[in-house]
Coordinates of C-alpha atoms (C1' of nucleotides) in Angstrom, one line a residue:
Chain A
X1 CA 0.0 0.0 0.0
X2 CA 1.2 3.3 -1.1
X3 CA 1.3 6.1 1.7
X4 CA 0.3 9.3 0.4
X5 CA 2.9 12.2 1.4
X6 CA 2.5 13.7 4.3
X7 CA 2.2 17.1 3.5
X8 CA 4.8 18.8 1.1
X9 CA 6.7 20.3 3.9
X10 CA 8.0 22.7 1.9
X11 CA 6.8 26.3 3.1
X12 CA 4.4 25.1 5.2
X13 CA 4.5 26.2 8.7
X14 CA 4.9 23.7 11.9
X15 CA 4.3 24.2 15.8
X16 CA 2.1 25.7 17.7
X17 CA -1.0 27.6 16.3
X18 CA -1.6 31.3 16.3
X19 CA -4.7 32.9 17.6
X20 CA -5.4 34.1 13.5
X21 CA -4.6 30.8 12.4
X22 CA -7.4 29.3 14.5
X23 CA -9.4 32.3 13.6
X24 CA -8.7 31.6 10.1
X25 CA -10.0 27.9 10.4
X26 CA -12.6 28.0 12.4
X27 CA -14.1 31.0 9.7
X28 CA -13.7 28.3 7.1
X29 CA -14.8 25.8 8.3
X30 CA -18.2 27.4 9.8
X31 CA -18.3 28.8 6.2
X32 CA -17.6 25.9 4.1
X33 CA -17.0 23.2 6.1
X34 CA -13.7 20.4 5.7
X35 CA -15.1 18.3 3.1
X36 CA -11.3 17.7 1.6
X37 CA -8.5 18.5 4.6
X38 CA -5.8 18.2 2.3
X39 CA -7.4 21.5 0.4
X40 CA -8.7 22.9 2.8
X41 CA -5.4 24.9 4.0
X42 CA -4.7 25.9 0.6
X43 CA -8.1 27.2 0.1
X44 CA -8.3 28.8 3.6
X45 CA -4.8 30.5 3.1
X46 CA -3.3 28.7 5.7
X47 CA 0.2 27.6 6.0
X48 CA -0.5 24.3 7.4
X49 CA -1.0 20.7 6.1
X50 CA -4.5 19.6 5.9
X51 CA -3.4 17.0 8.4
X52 CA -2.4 19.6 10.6
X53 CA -5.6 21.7 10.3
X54 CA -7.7 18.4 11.1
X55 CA -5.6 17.7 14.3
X56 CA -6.0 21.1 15.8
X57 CA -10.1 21.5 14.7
X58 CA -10.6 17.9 15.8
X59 CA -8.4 18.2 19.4
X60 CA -9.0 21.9 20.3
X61 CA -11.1 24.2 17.6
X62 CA -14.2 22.1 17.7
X63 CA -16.9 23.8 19.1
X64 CA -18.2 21.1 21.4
X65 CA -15.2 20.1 22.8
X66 CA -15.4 20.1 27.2
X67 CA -12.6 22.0 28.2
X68 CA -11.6 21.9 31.7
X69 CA -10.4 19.4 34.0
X70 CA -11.8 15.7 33.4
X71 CA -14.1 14.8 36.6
X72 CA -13.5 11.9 39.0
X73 CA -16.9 10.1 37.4
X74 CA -15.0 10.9 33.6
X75 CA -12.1 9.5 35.0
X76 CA -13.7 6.2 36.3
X77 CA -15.5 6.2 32.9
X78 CA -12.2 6.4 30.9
X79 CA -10.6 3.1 33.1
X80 CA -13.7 0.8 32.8
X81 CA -13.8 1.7 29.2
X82 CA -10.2 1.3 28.8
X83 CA -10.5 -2.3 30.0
X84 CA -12.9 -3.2 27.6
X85 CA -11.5 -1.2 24.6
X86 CA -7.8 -0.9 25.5
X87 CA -5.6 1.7 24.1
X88 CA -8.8 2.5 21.6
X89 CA -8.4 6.4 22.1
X90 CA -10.9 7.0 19.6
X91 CA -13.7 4.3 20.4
X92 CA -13.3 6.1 24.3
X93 CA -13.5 9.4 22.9
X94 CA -16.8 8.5 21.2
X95 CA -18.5 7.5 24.3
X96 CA -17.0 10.8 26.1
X97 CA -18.8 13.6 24.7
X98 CA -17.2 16.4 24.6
X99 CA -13.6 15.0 24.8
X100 CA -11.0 13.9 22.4
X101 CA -9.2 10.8 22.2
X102 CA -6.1 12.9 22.2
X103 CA -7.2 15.0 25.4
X104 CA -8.1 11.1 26.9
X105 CA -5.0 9.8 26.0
X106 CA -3.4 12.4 27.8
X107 CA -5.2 11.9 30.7
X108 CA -4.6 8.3 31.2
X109 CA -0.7 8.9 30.5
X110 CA -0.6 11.3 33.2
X111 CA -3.2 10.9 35.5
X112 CA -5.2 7.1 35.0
X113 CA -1.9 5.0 34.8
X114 CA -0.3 6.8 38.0
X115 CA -3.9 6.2 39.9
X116 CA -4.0 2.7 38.4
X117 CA -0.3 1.9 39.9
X118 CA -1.9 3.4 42.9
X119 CA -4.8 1.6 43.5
X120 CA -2.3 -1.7 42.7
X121 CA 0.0 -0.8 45.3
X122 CA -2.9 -0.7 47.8
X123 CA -4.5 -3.5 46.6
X124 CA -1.1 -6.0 47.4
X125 CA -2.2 -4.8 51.0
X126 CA -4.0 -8.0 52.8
X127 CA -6.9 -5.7 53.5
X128 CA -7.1 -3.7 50.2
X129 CA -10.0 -5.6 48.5
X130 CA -9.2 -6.2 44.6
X131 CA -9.6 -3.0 42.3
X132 CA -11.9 -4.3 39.1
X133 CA -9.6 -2.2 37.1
X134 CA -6.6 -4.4 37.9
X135 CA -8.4 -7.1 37.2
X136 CA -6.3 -7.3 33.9
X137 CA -2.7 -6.8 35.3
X138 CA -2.9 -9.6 37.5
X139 CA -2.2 -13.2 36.2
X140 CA -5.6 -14.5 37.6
X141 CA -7.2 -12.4 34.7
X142 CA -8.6 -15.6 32.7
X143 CA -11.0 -15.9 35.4
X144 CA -12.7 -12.8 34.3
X145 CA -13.3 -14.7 30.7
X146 CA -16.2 -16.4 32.4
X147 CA -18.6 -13.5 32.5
X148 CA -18.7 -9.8 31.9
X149 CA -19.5 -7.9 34.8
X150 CA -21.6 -5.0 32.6
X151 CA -22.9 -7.3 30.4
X152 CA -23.5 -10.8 31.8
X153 CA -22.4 -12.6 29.0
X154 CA -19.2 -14.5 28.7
X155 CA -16.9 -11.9 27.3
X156 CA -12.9 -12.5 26.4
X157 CA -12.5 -8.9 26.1
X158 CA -11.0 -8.5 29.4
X159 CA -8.5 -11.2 29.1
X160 CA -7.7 -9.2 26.1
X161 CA -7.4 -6.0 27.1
X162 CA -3.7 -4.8 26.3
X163 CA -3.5 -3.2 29.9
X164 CA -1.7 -6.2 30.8
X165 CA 0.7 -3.5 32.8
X166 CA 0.1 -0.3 33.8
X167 CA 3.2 1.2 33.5
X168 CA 4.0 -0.4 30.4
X169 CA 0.6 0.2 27.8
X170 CA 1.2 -2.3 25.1
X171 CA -1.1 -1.3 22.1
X172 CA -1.7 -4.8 20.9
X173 CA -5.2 -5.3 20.1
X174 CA -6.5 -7.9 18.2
X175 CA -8.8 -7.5 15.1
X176 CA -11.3 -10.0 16.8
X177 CA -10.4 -8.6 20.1
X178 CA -11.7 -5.1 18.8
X179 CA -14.7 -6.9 17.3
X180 CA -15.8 -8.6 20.7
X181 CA -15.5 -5.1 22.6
X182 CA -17.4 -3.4 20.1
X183 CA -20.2 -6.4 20.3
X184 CA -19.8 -6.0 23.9
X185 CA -20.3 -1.8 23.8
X186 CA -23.3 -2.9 21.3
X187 CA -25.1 -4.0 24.4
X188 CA -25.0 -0.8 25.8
X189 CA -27.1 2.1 24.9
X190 CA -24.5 5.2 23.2
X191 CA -26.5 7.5 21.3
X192 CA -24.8 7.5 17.9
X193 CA -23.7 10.9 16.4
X194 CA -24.4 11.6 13.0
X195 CA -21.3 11.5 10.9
X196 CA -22.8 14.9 9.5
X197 CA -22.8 16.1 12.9
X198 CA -19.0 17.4 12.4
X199 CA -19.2 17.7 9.2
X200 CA -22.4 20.3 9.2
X201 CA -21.3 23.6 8.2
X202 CA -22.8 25.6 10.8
X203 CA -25.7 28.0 8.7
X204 CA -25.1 31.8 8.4
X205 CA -27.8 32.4 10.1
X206 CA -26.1 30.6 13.2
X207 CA -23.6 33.4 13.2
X208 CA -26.6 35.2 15.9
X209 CA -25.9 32.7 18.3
X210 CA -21.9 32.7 18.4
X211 CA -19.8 33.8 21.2
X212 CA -16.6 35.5 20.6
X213 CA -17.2 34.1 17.1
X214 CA -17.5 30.3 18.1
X215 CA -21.0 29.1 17.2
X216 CA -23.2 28.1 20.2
X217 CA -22.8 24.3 20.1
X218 CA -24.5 23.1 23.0
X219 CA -27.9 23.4 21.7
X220 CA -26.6 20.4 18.7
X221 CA -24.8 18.4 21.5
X222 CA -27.8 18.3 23.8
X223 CA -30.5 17.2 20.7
X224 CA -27.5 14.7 19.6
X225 CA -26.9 13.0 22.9
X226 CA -30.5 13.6 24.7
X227 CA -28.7 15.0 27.2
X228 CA -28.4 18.7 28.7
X229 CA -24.9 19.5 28.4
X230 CA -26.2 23.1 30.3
X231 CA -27.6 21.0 33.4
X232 CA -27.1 21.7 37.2
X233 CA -24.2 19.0 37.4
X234 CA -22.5 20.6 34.2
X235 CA -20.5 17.0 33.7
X236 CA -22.8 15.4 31.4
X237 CA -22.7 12.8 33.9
X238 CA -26.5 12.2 33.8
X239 CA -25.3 10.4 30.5
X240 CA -23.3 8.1 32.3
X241 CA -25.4 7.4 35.4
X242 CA -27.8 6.4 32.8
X243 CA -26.1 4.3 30.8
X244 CA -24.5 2.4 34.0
X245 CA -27.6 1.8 35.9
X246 CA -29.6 0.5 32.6
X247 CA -26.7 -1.6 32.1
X248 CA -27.2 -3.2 35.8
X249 CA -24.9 -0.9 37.2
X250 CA -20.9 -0.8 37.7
X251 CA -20.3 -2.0 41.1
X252 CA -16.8 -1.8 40.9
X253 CA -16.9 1.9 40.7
X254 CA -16.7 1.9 43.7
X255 CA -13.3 1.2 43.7
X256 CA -12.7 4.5 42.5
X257 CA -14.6 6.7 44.6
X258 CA -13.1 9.3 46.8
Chain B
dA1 C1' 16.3 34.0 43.3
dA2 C1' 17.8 30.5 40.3
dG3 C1' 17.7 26.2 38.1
dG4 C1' 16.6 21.5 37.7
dG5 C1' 13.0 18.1 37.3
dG6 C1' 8.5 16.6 36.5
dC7 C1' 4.0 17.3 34.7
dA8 C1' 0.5 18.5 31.4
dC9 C1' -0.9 19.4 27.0
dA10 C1' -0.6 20.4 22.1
dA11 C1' 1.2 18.9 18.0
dC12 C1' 3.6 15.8 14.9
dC13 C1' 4.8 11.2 12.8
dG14 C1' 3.9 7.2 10.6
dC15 C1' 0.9 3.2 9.9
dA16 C1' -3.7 1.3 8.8
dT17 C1' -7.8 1.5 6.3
dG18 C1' -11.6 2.8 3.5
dA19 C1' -13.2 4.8 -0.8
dG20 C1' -13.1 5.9 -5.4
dA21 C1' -10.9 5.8 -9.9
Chain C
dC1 C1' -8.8 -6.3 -9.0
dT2 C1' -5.4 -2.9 -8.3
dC3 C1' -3.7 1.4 -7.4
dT4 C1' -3.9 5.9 -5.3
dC5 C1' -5.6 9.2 -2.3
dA6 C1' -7.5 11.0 1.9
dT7 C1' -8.4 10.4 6.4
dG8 C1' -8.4 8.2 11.0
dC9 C1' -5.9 6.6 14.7
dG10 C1' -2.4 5.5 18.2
dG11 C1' 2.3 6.4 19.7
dT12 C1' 5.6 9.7 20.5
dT13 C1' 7.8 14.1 21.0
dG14 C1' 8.3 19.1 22.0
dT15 C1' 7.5 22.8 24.9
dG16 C1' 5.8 25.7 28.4
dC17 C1' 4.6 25.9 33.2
dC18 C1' 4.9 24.8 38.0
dC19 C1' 7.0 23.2 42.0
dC20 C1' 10.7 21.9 44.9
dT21 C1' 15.3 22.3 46.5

DNA sequence: AAGGGGCACAACCGCATGAGA
DNA sequence: CTCTCATGCGGTTGTGCCCCT
């Protein structure tokens, strides 16, 4: 298989964005939208690559995107579903609304793998009771082949799950293994997002509603996902405690609260 | 006050994959 | 069916900031 180039390096500028380049964009693309990345640059005057326009829309220009610190419930969201998933930024992302995989894979270099080691340490303790998110970094995994504890049904995902160490994130994932966490994830409820959703270009008439020239996003995110982003609790968490308690709840959570 | 180390985050790199010609 | 292109994705790196000594 042929690569395609990059990006023809030549000219084009690297590094950190400017406040016109994102200014520059994020007119664009509420203008015309990013139907072609790769021309999009060109066509926007930008010195960039089209890659390098997608990363910085996708991970910090998007209008939806949660900014802020990731709450202790997002946090215990982003372990269980790394379990089941592994190092599947992306498929996380999807069930975090308002967060990147990038962002998330940030936060579980940093912050998840340090509370993981954590919670391990404790847990060689005679007291410390088991932490489901070790689960997988202990040689007594196969056990958890027998049943999934969302689910109920047998599930090899676990036994799979590349978080075989916590210090040491291997990325290896089978094909099949991706397939059974996805049919596993199927059980669940996640409210699907409409490819279109990103790539809508947001209507002129939108331009009423911006702020500080973003266009007012929450409105789409709340009729996408059912739920208010703009409620009392401000996390989006009704989402999850929704999705958990249909699905039988997480019991192991518990693990993981302050 | 200075500087060294660690942390957090943004951005880049390169491979994988799907779509279309 | 094959080839090429465009994009998605995960891993890695670069850089600025903060804290500790």
């Amino acid at each position: 298989m042929v690569r395609a180039p990059c990006c023809e390096k030549m000219g084009l500028k690297r590094g950190p964005w400017t406040q016109e380049e994102d200014q520059i964009l994020i007119t664009y693309i509420n203008l015309y939208g990013h139907d072609n990345w790769r021309a999009l640059p060109k066509q926007a005057g930008l010195l960039r690559c089209g890659k390098s326009c997608r990363l910085r829309w996708t991970n910090y220009l998007r209008p939806d995107i949660k900014r802020g610190n990731f709450s202790r419930e997002e946090e215990d969201t982003i372990i269980e579903l790394h379990e089941m998933l592994g190092n599947r930024w992306s498929a996380i992302a999807a069930r975090l609304p308002g967060r990147t995989d990038n962002e998330i894979k940030n936060v579980w270099h940093t912050h998840l793998k340090k509370r993981l080691k954590q919670n391990q340490a404790s847990a060689t303790t005679p007291v410390a009771k088991q932490p489901h998110s070790l689960k997988m970094q202990t040689n007594d995994h196969l056990e958890n082949i027998e049943t999934n504890p969302i689910t109920n049904h047998p599930n090899p995902v676990e036994q799979e799950s590349p978080q075989h160490s916590s210090s040491d994130i291997s990325s290896v994932t089978t094909a099949a293994t991706k397939m059974e966490a996805d049919d596993a994830l199927d059980n669940y409820y996640f409210p699907d997002v409409d490819e279109n959703f990103w790539c809508d270009v947001f209507p002129d008439h939108d331009y009423g509603a911006m702020t500080n020239g973003f266009p007012a996003a929450d409105d789409r995110v709340e009729n996408v996902y059912g739920y208010s982003s703009s409620k009392p609790d401000g996390n989006g968490m009704d989402f999850w405690y929704h999705l958990f308690t249909t699905a039988g709840g997480l019991p192991e959570l518990q693990d993981f609260s302050m």
